Coordinates of C-alpha atoms in Angstrom, one line a residue:
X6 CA 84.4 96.7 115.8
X7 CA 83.2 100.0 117.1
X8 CA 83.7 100.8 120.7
X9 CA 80.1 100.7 122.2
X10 CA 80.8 103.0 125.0
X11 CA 78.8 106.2 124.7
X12 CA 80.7 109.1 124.5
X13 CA 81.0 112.6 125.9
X14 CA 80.0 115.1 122.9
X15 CA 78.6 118.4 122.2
X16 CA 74.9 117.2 121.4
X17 CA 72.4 116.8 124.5
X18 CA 72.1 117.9 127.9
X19 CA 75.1 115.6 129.1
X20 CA 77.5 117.5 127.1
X21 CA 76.6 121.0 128.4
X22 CA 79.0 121.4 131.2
X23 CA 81.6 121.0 129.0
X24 CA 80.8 123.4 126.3
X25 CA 82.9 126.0 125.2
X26 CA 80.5 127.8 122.2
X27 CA 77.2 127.3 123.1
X28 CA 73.9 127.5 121.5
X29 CA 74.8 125.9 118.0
X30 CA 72.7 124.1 115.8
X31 CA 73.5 120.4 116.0
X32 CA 74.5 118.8 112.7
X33 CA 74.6 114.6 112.3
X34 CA 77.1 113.6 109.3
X35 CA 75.9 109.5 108.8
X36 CA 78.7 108.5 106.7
X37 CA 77.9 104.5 106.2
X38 CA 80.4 104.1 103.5
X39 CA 83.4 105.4 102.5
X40 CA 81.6 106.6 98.7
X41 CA 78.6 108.3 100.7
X42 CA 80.9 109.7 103.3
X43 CA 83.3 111.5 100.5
X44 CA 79.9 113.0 98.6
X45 CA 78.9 114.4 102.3
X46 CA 82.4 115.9 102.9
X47 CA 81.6 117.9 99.4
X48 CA 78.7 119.7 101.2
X49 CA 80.4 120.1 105.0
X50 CA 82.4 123.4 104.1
X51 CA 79.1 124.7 103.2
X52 CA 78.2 124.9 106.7
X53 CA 80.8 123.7 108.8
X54 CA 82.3 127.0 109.3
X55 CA 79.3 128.5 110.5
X56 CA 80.1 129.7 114.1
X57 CA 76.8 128.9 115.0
X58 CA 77.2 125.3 114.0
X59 CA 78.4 122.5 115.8
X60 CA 78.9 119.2 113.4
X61 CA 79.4 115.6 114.5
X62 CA 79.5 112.1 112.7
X63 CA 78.1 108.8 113.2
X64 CA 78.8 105.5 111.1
X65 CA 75.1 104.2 110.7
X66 CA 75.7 100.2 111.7
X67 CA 73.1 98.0 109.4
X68 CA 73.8 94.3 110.4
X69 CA 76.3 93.7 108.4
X70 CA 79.3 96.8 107.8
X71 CA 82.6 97.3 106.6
X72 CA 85.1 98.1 109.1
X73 CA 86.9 100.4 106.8
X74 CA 83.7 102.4 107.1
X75 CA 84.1 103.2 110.8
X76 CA 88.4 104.3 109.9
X77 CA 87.3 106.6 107.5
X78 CA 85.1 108.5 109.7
X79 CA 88.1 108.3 112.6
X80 CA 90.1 109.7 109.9
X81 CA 88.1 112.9 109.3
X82 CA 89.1 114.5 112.5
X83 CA 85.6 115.4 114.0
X84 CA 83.8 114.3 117.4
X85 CA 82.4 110.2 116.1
X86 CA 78.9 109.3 118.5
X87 CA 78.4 105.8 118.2
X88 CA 75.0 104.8 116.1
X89 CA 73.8 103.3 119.5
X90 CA 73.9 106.8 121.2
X91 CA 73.0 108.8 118.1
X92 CA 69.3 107.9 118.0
X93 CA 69.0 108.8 121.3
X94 CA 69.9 112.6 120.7
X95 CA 68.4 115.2 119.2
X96 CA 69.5 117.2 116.4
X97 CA 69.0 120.6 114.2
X98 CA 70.1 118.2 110.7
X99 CA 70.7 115.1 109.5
X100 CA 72.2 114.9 106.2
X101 CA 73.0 111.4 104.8
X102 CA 74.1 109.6 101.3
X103 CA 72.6 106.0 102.4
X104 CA 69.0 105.3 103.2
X105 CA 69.8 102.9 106.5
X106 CA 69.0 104.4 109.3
X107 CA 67.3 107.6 108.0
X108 CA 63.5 106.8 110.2
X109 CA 65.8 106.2 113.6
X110 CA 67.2 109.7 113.9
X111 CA 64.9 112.7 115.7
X112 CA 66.0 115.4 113.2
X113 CA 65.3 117.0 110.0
X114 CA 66.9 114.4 107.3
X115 CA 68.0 115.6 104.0
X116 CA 69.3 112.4 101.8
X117 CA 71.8 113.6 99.0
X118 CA 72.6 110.8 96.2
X119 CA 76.7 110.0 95.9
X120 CA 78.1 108.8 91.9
X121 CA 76.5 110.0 89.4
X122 CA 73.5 110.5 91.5
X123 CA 70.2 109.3 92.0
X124 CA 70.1 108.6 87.8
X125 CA 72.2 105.6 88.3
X126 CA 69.4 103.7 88.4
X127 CA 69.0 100.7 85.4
X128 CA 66.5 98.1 84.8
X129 CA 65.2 95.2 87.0
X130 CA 62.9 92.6 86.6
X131 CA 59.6 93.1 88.6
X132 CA 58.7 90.5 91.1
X133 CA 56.1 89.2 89.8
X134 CA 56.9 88.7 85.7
X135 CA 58.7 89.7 83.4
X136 CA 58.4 93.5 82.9
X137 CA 61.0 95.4 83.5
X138 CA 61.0 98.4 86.0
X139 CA 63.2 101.5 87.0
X140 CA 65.5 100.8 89.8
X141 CA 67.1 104.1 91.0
X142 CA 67.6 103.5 94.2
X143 CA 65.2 105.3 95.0
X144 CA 61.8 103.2 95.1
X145 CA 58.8 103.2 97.3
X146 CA 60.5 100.3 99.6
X147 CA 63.6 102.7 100.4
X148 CA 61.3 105.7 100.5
X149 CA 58.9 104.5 103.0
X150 CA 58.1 103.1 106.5
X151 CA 55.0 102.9 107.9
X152 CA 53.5 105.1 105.2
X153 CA 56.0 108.1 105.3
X154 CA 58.9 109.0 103.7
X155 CA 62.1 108.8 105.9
X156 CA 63.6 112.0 104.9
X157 CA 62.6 115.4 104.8
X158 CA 64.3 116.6 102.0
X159 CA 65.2 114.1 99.0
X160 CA 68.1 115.7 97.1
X161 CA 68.1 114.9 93.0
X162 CA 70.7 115.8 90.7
X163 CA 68.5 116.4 87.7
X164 CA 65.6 117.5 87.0
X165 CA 64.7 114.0 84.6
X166 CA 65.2 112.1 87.9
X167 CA 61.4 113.7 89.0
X168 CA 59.8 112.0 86.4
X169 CA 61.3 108.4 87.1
X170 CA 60.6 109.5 91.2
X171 CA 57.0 110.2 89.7
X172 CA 56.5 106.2 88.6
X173 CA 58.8 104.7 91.5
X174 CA 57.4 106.9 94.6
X175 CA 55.4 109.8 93.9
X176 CA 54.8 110.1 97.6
X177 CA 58.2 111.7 98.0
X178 CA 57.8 113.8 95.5
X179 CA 57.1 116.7 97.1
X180 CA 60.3 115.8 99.6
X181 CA 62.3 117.0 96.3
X182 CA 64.5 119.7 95.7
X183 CA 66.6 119.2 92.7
X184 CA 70.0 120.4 94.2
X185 CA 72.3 119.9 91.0
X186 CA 76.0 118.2 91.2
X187 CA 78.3 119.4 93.8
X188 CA 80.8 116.7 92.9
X189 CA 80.7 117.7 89.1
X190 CA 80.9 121.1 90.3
X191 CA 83.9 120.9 92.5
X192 CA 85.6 119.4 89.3
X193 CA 85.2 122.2 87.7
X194 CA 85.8 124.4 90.2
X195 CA 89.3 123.1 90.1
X196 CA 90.3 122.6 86.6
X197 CA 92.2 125.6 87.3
X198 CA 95.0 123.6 89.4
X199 CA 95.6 120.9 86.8
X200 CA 99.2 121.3 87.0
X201 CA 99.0 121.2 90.2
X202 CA 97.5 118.0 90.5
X203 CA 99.8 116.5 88.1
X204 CA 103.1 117.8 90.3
X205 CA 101.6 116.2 93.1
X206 CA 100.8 112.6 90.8
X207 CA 104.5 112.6 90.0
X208 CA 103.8 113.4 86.6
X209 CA 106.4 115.0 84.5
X210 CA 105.3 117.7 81.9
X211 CA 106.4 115.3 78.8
X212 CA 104.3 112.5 79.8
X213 CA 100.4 111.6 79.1
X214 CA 98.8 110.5 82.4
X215 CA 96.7 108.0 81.5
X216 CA 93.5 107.1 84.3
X217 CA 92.3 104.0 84.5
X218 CA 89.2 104.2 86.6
X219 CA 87.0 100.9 87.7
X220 CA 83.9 100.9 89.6
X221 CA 83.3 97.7 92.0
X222 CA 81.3 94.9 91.5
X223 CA 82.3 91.2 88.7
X224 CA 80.7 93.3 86.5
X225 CA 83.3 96.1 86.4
X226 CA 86.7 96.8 85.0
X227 CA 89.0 95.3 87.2
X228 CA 86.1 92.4 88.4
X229 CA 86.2 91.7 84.3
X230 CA 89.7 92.1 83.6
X231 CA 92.5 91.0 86.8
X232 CA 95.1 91.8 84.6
X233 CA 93.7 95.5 83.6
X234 CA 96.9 97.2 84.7
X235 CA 99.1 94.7 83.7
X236 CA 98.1 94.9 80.1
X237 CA 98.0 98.9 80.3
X238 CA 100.9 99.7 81.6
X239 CA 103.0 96.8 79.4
X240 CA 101.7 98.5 76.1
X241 CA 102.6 102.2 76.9
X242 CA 105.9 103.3 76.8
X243 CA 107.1 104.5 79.9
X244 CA 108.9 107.6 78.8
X245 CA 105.5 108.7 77.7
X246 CA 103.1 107.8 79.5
X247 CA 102.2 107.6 82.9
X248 CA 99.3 105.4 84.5
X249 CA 97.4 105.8 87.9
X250 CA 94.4 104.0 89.2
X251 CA 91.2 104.9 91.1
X252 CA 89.5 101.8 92.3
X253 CA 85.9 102.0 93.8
X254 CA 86.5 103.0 97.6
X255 CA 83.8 99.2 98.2
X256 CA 86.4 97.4 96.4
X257 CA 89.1 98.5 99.4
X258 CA 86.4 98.1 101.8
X259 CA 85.3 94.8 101.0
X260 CA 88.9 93.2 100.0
X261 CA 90.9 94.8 102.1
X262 CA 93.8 97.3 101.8
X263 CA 96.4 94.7 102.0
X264 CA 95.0 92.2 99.1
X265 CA 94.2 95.1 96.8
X266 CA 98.3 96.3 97.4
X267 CA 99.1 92.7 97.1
X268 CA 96.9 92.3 93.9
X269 CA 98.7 95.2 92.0
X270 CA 102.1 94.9 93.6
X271 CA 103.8 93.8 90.7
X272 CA 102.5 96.8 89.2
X273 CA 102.9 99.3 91.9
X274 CA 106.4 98.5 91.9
X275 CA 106.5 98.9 87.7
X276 CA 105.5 102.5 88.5
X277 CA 101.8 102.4 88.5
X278 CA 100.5 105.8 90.7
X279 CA 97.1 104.2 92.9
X280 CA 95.2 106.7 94.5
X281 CA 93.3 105.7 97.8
X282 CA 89.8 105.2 98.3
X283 CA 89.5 108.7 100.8
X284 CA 90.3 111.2 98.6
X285 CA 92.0 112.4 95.2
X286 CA 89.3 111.0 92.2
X287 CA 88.5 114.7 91.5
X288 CA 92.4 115.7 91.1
X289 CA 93.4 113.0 89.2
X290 CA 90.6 113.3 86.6
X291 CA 91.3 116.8 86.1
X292 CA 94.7 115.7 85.8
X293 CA 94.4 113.4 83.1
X294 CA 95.0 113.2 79.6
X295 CA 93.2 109.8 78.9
X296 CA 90.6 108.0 81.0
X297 CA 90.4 104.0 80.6
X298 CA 87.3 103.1 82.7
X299 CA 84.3 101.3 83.0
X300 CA 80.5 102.5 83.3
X301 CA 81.0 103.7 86.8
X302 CA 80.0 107.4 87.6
X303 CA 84.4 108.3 88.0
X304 CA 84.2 107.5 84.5
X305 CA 81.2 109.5 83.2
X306 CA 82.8 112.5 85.1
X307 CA 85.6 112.4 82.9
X308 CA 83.8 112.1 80.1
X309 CA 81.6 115.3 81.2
X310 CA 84.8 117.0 82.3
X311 CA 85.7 116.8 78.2
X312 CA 88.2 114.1 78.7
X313 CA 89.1 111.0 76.0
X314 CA 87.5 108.2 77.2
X315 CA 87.7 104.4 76.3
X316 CA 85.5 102.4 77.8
X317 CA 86.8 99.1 79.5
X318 CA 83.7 97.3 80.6
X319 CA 79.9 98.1 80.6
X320 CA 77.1 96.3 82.9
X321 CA 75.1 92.9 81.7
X322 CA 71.8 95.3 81.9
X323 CA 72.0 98.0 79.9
X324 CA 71.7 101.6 82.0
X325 CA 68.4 103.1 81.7
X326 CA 67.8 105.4 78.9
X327 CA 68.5 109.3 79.6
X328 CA 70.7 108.3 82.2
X329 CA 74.5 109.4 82.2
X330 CA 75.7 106.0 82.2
X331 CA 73.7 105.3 79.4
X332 CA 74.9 108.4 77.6
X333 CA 78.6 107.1 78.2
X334 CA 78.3 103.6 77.1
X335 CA 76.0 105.1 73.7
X336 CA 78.9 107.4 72.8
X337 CA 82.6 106.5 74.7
X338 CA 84.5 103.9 71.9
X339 CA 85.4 100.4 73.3
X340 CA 88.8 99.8 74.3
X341 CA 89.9 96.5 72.1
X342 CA 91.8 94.8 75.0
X343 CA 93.7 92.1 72.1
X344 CA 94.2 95.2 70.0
X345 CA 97.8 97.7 70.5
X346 CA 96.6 100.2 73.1
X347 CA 98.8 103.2 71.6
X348 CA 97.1 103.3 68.3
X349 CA 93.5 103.7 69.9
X350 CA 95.2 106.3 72.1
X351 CA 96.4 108.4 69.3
X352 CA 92.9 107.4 67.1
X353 CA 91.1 108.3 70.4
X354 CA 92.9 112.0 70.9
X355 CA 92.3 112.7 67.2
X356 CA 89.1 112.4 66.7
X357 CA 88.4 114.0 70.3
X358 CA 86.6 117.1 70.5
X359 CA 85.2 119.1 73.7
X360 CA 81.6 118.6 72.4
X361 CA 82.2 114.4 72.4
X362 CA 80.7 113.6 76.0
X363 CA 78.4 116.3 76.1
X364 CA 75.3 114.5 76.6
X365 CA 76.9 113.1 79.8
X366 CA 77.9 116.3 80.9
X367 CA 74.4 117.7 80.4
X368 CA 73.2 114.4 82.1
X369 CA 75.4 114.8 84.7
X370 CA 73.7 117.9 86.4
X371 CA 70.6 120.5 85.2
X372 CA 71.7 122.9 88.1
X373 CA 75.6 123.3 86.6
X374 CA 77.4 125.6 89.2
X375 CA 75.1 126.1 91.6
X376 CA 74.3 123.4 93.8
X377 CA 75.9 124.8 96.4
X378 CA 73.5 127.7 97.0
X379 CA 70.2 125.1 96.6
X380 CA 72.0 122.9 99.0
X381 CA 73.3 126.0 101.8
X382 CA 69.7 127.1 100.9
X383 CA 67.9 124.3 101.9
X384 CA 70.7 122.8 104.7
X385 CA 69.8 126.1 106.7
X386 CA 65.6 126.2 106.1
X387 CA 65.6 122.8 107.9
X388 CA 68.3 124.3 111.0
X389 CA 65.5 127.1 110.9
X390 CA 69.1 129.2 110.6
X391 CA 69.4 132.7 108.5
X392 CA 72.4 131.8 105.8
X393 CA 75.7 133.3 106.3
X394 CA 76.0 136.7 104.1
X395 CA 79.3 135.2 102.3
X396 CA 77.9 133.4 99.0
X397 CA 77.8 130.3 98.9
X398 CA 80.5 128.7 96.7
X399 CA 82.4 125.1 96.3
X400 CA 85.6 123.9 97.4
X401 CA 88.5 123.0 94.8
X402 CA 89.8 119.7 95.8
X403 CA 92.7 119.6 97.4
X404 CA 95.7 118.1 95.5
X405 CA 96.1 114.3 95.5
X406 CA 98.0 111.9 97.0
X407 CA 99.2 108.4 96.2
X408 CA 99.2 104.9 98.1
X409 CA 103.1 105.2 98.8

């Protein structure tokens, strides 16, 4: 559990004898998760090297949490205020990728979606009958408290996601700015170092690297299918292929680091390459030749990134129409788990043409390549800061590494 003990920071009047740079604007990072918190470290070099910012972090404590949550956030290296002390401070920003906690914070909030973004929304049954409604996570009891919505700036992806806001919460619609993709944008930022990424998987240039992706949840690959690895990696020949996994980061939260090792140690030890739930999705998909995955959002970015897909497991519900994970499970072929794998591999490659995903790619984002100037742009109107004169550009990801 979190040390309750308030701490000395940068942020409030306490902290002033102690400063060395003074006169920053004071920037809140609520990571709540470890999904959220790696969509927020997409946007930090955007303004964390600002001389005239100061950024800190917080873990947003609902009444229940993961604990892995609060290690991730250790991990990142920067000055942690505990929630408790948080909403008593004031600051210049707040930028988030969870709705808790949003209406307890004095600052300027600006909510940013993580996965494929707020269009990862599919159908739900309403309350009251039978009809079915949009569920984006985004609706009016999210939105609101006490009649206003609880952030300032409510980031979208694409521009079709207004529309569904319009039905769900049109209250918040003029909270909107339709920022565009930085994850999707960051992947493509890097496709450049793809042989880097594969030196640092361990891949040798003769082999296929082969992703097998799962998003958390019974519904989902690996929740589906326990033996998903198993029955990969025992029907691809090891002297020409190569698999690695990327498992939701929830599915390491909520089970634990030690029971998801334990789960796949007979494969680890076989030679299967697991990526942790921190960092190194974005490498390894740019990395890969194949992508075996479910109807998660790590899966639709491969798909938009022009990858061969086969698609493992889809949702009981079917995803809302228009969205990318309704795009992916419309046009991705089904991997026939009692069928050879190598055959649909080679099937899958030949008939495989940069054009097959690319109404996921187009779902993806309708601000391709430039979400980080909308999102510098509007990070600094709510500081009340001038920009910095550099343009404003994404990060490549740094090169992966594996769960040794």
């Amino acid at each position: 559990m979190q040390d309750r003990r308030w701490v000395l920071n940068p942020v409030g009047r306490h902290g002033l004898p102690w400063l060395t740079r003074t006169g920053c604007k004071q920037v809140l990072v609520m990571m709540d998760q470890i999904v959220s918190g790696t969509r927020l470290l997409d946007l930090l070099p955007l303004l964390e090297a600002d001389h005239r910012v100061q950024v800190v972090f917080t873990v947003p404590e609902p009444p229940e949490s993961w604990h892995a949550s609060h290690e991730f956030v250790e991990a990142q290296g920067g000055v942690v205020i505990p929630w408790s002390q948080a909403r008593h401070l004031r600051f210049d920003l707040a930028v988030a990728a969870g709705q808790f906690g949003l209406d307890e914070i004095d600052a300027p909030v600006m909510l940013v979606p993580h996965g494929y973004g707020f269009g990862q929304y599919r159908l739900r049954p309403r309350p009251a009958g039978d009809d079915r409604a949009a569920m984006m996570n985004l609706d009016r009891e999210q939105l609101m408290r006490d009649g206003r919505v609880r952030a300032d700036i409510v980031v979208l992806v694409h521009e079709s996601e207004r529309e569904i806001l319009a039905q769900t919460c049109p209250e918040a619609l003029h909270h909107v700015v339709v920022g565009g993709n930085i994850a999707f944008d960051r992947l493509m930022a890097s496709a450049g170092a793809r042989e880097r990424y594969r030196r640092a998987l361990k891949v040798p240039a003769h082999r296929n690297l082969v992703v097998v992706s799962s998003t958390w949840t019974s519904q989902s690959a690996f929740g589906r299918h326990p033996d998903l690895f198993e029955r990969i990696m025992d029907q691809l020949p090891s002297e020409d292929y190569q698999v690695v996994g990327l498992l939701h980061p929830n599915i390491w939260s909520h089970h634990g680091r030690r029971q998801v090792r334990a789960w796949l140690d007979d494969c680890l030890r076989a030679g299967l390459g697991l990526v942790p739930p921190e960092e190194g999705w974005h490498a390894a998909l740019i990395a890969a030749d194949f992508v075996i995955g479910d109807y998660g959002s790590v899966t639709g970015y491969a798909a938009g990134l022009g990858t061969p897909v086969l698609l493992a497991a889809e949702p009981d519900d079917a995803p809302l129409k228009g969205s990318p994970a309704a795009a992916l499970c419309d046009n991705a072929p089904r991997w026939q788990r009692e069928q050879a794998l190598l055959p649909q591999l080679k099937k899958l490659a030949a008939n495989h043409t940069p054009d097959t995903h690319a109404e996921v790619r187009r779902r993806l984002t309708s601000r391709p390549g430039h979400a980080a100037a909308i999102l510098r742009r509007t990070m600094y109107r709510l500081m009340d800061l001038p920009e910095p004169a550099r343009p404003a550009c994404v990060c490549p990801v740094p090169p992966p590494r594996l769960v040794s």
